[in-house]
Amino acid sequence: MKPLMSCPTRYQQAMIAYLQHTDRAEKQYELSSTKIPEAVVAAVGTTSDVFHYLTIGSGMGLHSPLPGDSDILALIALRKRYRKIKATIIEPSPDMIAAFKENVRKEGPLLDDVDFLWNAMTLEDYMENEQPKQQFHCIFVVGVVSYLTDLTKCMKYLYKVLDKTGLIAITNGSDKNVFIQISRTYSNLMEGFSTPATEKLVAVFNEVGAHCTVSEMEAKVDIISCMQEDSQIGNLLLDLFTHVANFRETAPRDLVDDVIQFLTNPGLLVHRSNDKVTIRNSQDVILVQRPIE
């Protein structure tokens, strides 16, 4: 079985299929366009001449099929409050960076006065190559902590480069999350994907004296296509859930059947009917700040 992360095009297709069948898009839209920018402005104020923004593993800059979600939507909202923004983008996939640049181009004047610094590398590589001299007002870590090799080292680095008034926004799979459930159940799947508990993340920041708040963003995904063997969408969803490229075609049949059955276990299942099967895919939202002096 071939890891999905070694097939960037297939991964991108699987992510798009997933985002088209989950209500996470709407929740992520509100989080990125309103909740996080408002929290940032409340923490930072609006007096900075240059606002420094850092995002980790941002993919295409979009985390839903809605136009301008996640990083792009957050930057559009922040641009209304800050005259000049410098955005540092860390994303290891050149294909994803190319797509991100195209999405920025489509937004046109909405992202004027935003200077982008593109880094085609992992956060770990960035940490090795860049001295932590730049402080950031907002650090966006959306849906990527599961891919970090040394979670503690990475989180402490991000806290080190956080401005004294800044905010780190992190999303992490909760216990009611299909990816977390699969990775904890099938040790031979989800290569390159770890399952850090939110409590562990909070403990890392508590150790360095940070202030954390945690809330849950409930979300669901419709997986009825996974039950249909000839469904291209279903096959892409299975690829993403297991992080195996062409999982249905290359995995042992008994493993495929077992995973499909697992997807509808009582801990995940929300609703089942003839035309829809929805399961839980909730996220924890963690906001990290330096203590008020």
mmCIF file of C-alpha atoms in Angstrom, residues 149-263:
data_model
loop_
_atom_site.group_PDB
_atom_site.id
_atom_site.type_symbol
_atom_site.label_atom_id
_atom_site.label_comp_id
_atom_site.label_asym_id
_atom_site.label_seq_id
_atom_site.Cartn_x
_atom_site.Cartn_y
_atom_site.Cartn_z
ATOM 1 C CA THR A 149 7.348 14.977 13.456
ATOM 2 C CA ASP A 150 8.370 16.525 16.779
ATOM 3 C CA LEU A 151 5.231 18.121 18.159
ATOM 4 C CA THR A 152 6.744 19.507 21.357
ATOM 5 C CA LYS A 153 9.717 21.085 19.587
ATOM 6 C CA CYS A 154 7.484 22.632 16.917
ATOM 7 C CA MET A 155 4.978 24.091 19.390
ATOM 8 C CA LYS A 156 7.723 25.575 21.550
ATOM 9 C CA TYR A 157 9.308 27.124 18.456
ATOM 10 C CA LEU A 158 6.021 28.727 17.425
ATOM 11 C CA TYR A 159 5.579 30.130 20.905
ATOM 12 C CA LYS A 160 9.137 31.507 20.753
ATOM 13 C CA VAL A 161 8.351 33.456 17.570
ATOM 14 C CA LEU A 162 4.961 34.693 18.827
ATOM 15 C CA ASP A 163 4.781 38.442 19.376
ATOM 16 C CA LYS A 164 4.113 39.478 22.981
ATOM 17 C CA THR A 165 0.573 40.497 21.994
ATOM 18 C CA GLY A 166 0.117 37.793 19.351
ATOM 19 C CA LEU A 167 -2.153 34.771 18.989
ATOM 20 C CA ILE A 168 -1.571 31.180 17.842
ATOM 21 C CA ALA A 169 -4.694 29.532 16.377
ATOM 22 C CA ILE A 170 -4.581 25.721 16.209
ATOM 23 C CA THR A 171 -7.159 23.157 15.143
ATOM 24 C CA ASN A 172 -6.740 19.550 16.209
ATOM 25 C CA GLY A 173 -8.918 16.499 15.832
ATOM 26 C CA SER A 174 -11.038 15.821 18.895
ATOM 27 C CA ASP A 175 -11.862 12.346 20.177
ATOM 28 C CA LYS A 176 -15.024 12.597 18.028
ATOM 29 C CA ASN A 177 -13.001 12.722 14.795
ATOM 30 C CA VAL A 178 -12.901 10.039 12.101
ATOM 31 C CA PHE A 179 -9.181 10.485 11.348
ATOM 32 C CA ILE A 180 -8.232 10.226 15.018
ATOM 33 C CA GLN A 181 -10.425 7.155 15.523
ATOM 34 C CA ILE A 182 -8.980 5.325 12.505
ATOM 35 C CA SER A 183 -5.367 6.141 13.345
ATOM 36 C CA ARG A 184 -5.806 4.829 16.891
ATOM 37 C CA THR A 185 -7.511 1.644 15.706
ATOM 38 C CA TYR A 186 -5.413 0.650 12.673
ATOM 39 C CA SER A 187 -1.683 0.909 13.365
ATOM 40 C CA ASN A 188 -0.836 -0.200 9.809
ATOM 41 C CA LEU A 189 -2.657 2.772 8.284
ATOM 42 C CA MET A 190 -2.311 6.569 8.450
ATOM 43 C CA GLU A 191 1.432 6.642 7.658
ATOM 44 C CA GLY A 192 2.832 10.112 8.346
ATOM 45 C CA PHE A 193 -0.177 10.959 10.539
ATOM 46 C CA SER A 194 0.081 11.038 14.329
ATOM 47 C CA THR A 195 -2.701 11.515 16.855
ATOM 48 C CA PRO A 196 -1.723 14.078 19.472
ATOM 49 C CA ALA A 197 -4.379 14.610 22.115
ATOM 50 C CA THR A 198 -5.439 18.210 22.613
ATOM 51 C CA GLU A 199 -4.490 17.799 26.270
ATOM 52 C CA LYS A 200 -0.896 17.158 25.181
ATOM 53 C CA LEU A 201 -0.812 20.331 23.116
ATOM 54 C CA VAL A 202 -2.174 22.375 25.990
ATOM 55 C CA ALA A 203 0.354 20.792 28.369
ATOM 56 C CA VAL A 204 3.242 21.847 26.080
ATOM 57 C CA PHE A 205 2.085 25.464 26.154
ATOM 58 C CA ASN A 206 1.348 25.378 29.880
ATOM 59 C CA GLU A 207 4.934 24.285 30.415
ATOM 60 C CA VAL A 208 6.210 27.532 28.879
ATOM 61 C CA GLY A 209 3.685 29.668 30.750
ATOM 62 C CA ALA A 210 1.263 30.309 27.891
ATOM 63 C CA HIS A 211 -2.463 30.998 28.284
ATOM 64 C CA CYS A 212 -4.704 28.569 26.333
ATOM 65 C CA THR A 213 -8.416 28.426 25.634
ATOM 66 C CA VAL A 214 -10.040 25.368 24.031
ATOM 67 C CA SER A 215 -13.421 25.071 22.312
ATOM 68 C CA GLU A 216 -14.962 22.400 20.106
ATOM 69 C CA MET A 217 -15.976 22.913 16.484
ATOM 70 C CA GLU A 218 -18.532 20.188 15.787
ATOM 71 C CA ALA A 219 -18.544 18.816 12.245
ATOM 72 C CA LYS A 220 -19.911 15.883 10.250
ATOM 73 C CA VAL A 221 -19.051 14.196 6.954
ATOM 74 C CA ASP A 222 -21.342 12.210 4.633
ATOM 75 C CA ILE A 223 -19.708 8.856 3.796
ATOM 76 C CA ILE A 224 -22.511 7.068 1.954
ATOM 77 C CA SER A 225 -20.326 7.016 -1.190
ATOM 78 C CA CYS A 226 -17.794 4.870 0.704
ATOM 79 C CA MET A 227 -20.420 2.107 0.725
ATOM 80 C CA GLN A 228 -20.567 2.216 -3.087
ATOM 81 C CA GLU A 229 -17.681 0.240 -4.576
ATOM 82 C CA ASP A 230 -17.739 2.007 -7.950
ATOM 83 C CA SER A 231 -17.923 5.526 -6.483
ATOM 84 C CA GLN A 232 -14.921 7.701 -7.307
ATOM 85 C CA ILE A 233 -15.845 10.073 -4.472
ATOM 86 C CA GLY A 234 -16.116 7.165 -2.034
ATOM 87 C CA ASN A 235 -12.700 5.846 -3.070
ATOM 88 C CA LEU A 236 -11.137 9.271 -2.586
ATOM 89 C CA LEU A 237 -12.707 9.586 0.867
ATOM 90 C CA LEU A 238 -11.364 6.163 1.851
ATOM 91 C CA ASP A 239 -7.917 7.243 0.651
ATOM 92 C CA LEU A 240 -8.048 10.294 2.899
ATOM 93 C CA PHE A 241 -9.469 8.451 5.920
ATOM 94 C CA THR A 242 -6.719 5.805 5.732
ATOM 95 C CA HIS A 243 -3.945 7.913 4.151
ATOM 96 C CA VAL A 244 -3.397 5.138 1.598
ATOM 97 C CA ALA A 245 -3.470 5.987 -2.118
ATOM 98 C CA ASN A 246 -6.068 3.862 -3.960
ATOM 99 C CA PHE A 247 -6.903 2.095 -0.715
ATOM 100 C CA ARG A 248 -9.877 0.114 -2.030
ATOM 101 C CA GLU A 249 -7.846 -1.252 -4.967
ATOM 102 C CA THR A 250 -4.566 -2.017 -3.167
ATOM 103 C CA ALA A 251 -5.439 -2.998 0.404
ATOM 104 C CA PRO A 252 -6.457 -6.554 1.380
ATOM 105 C CA ARG A 253 -10.172 -7.042 0.891
ATOM 106 C CA ASP A 254 -10.810 -7.956 4.519
ATOM 107 C CA LEU A 255 -9.091 -4.742 5.657
ATOM 108 C CA VAL A 256 -11.190 -2.633 3.269
ATOM 109 C CA ASP A 257 -14.402 -4.253 4.524
ATOM 110 C CA ASP A 258 -13.329 -3.825 8.142
ATOM 111 C CA VAL A 259 -12.541 -0.099 7.717
ATOM 112 C CA ILE A 260 -15.862 0.555 5.986
ATOM 113 C CA GLN A 261 -17.680 -1.217 8.812
ATOM 114 C CA PHE A 262 -15.641 0.703 11.394
ATOM 115 C CA LEU A 263 -16.721 4.022 9.873
#
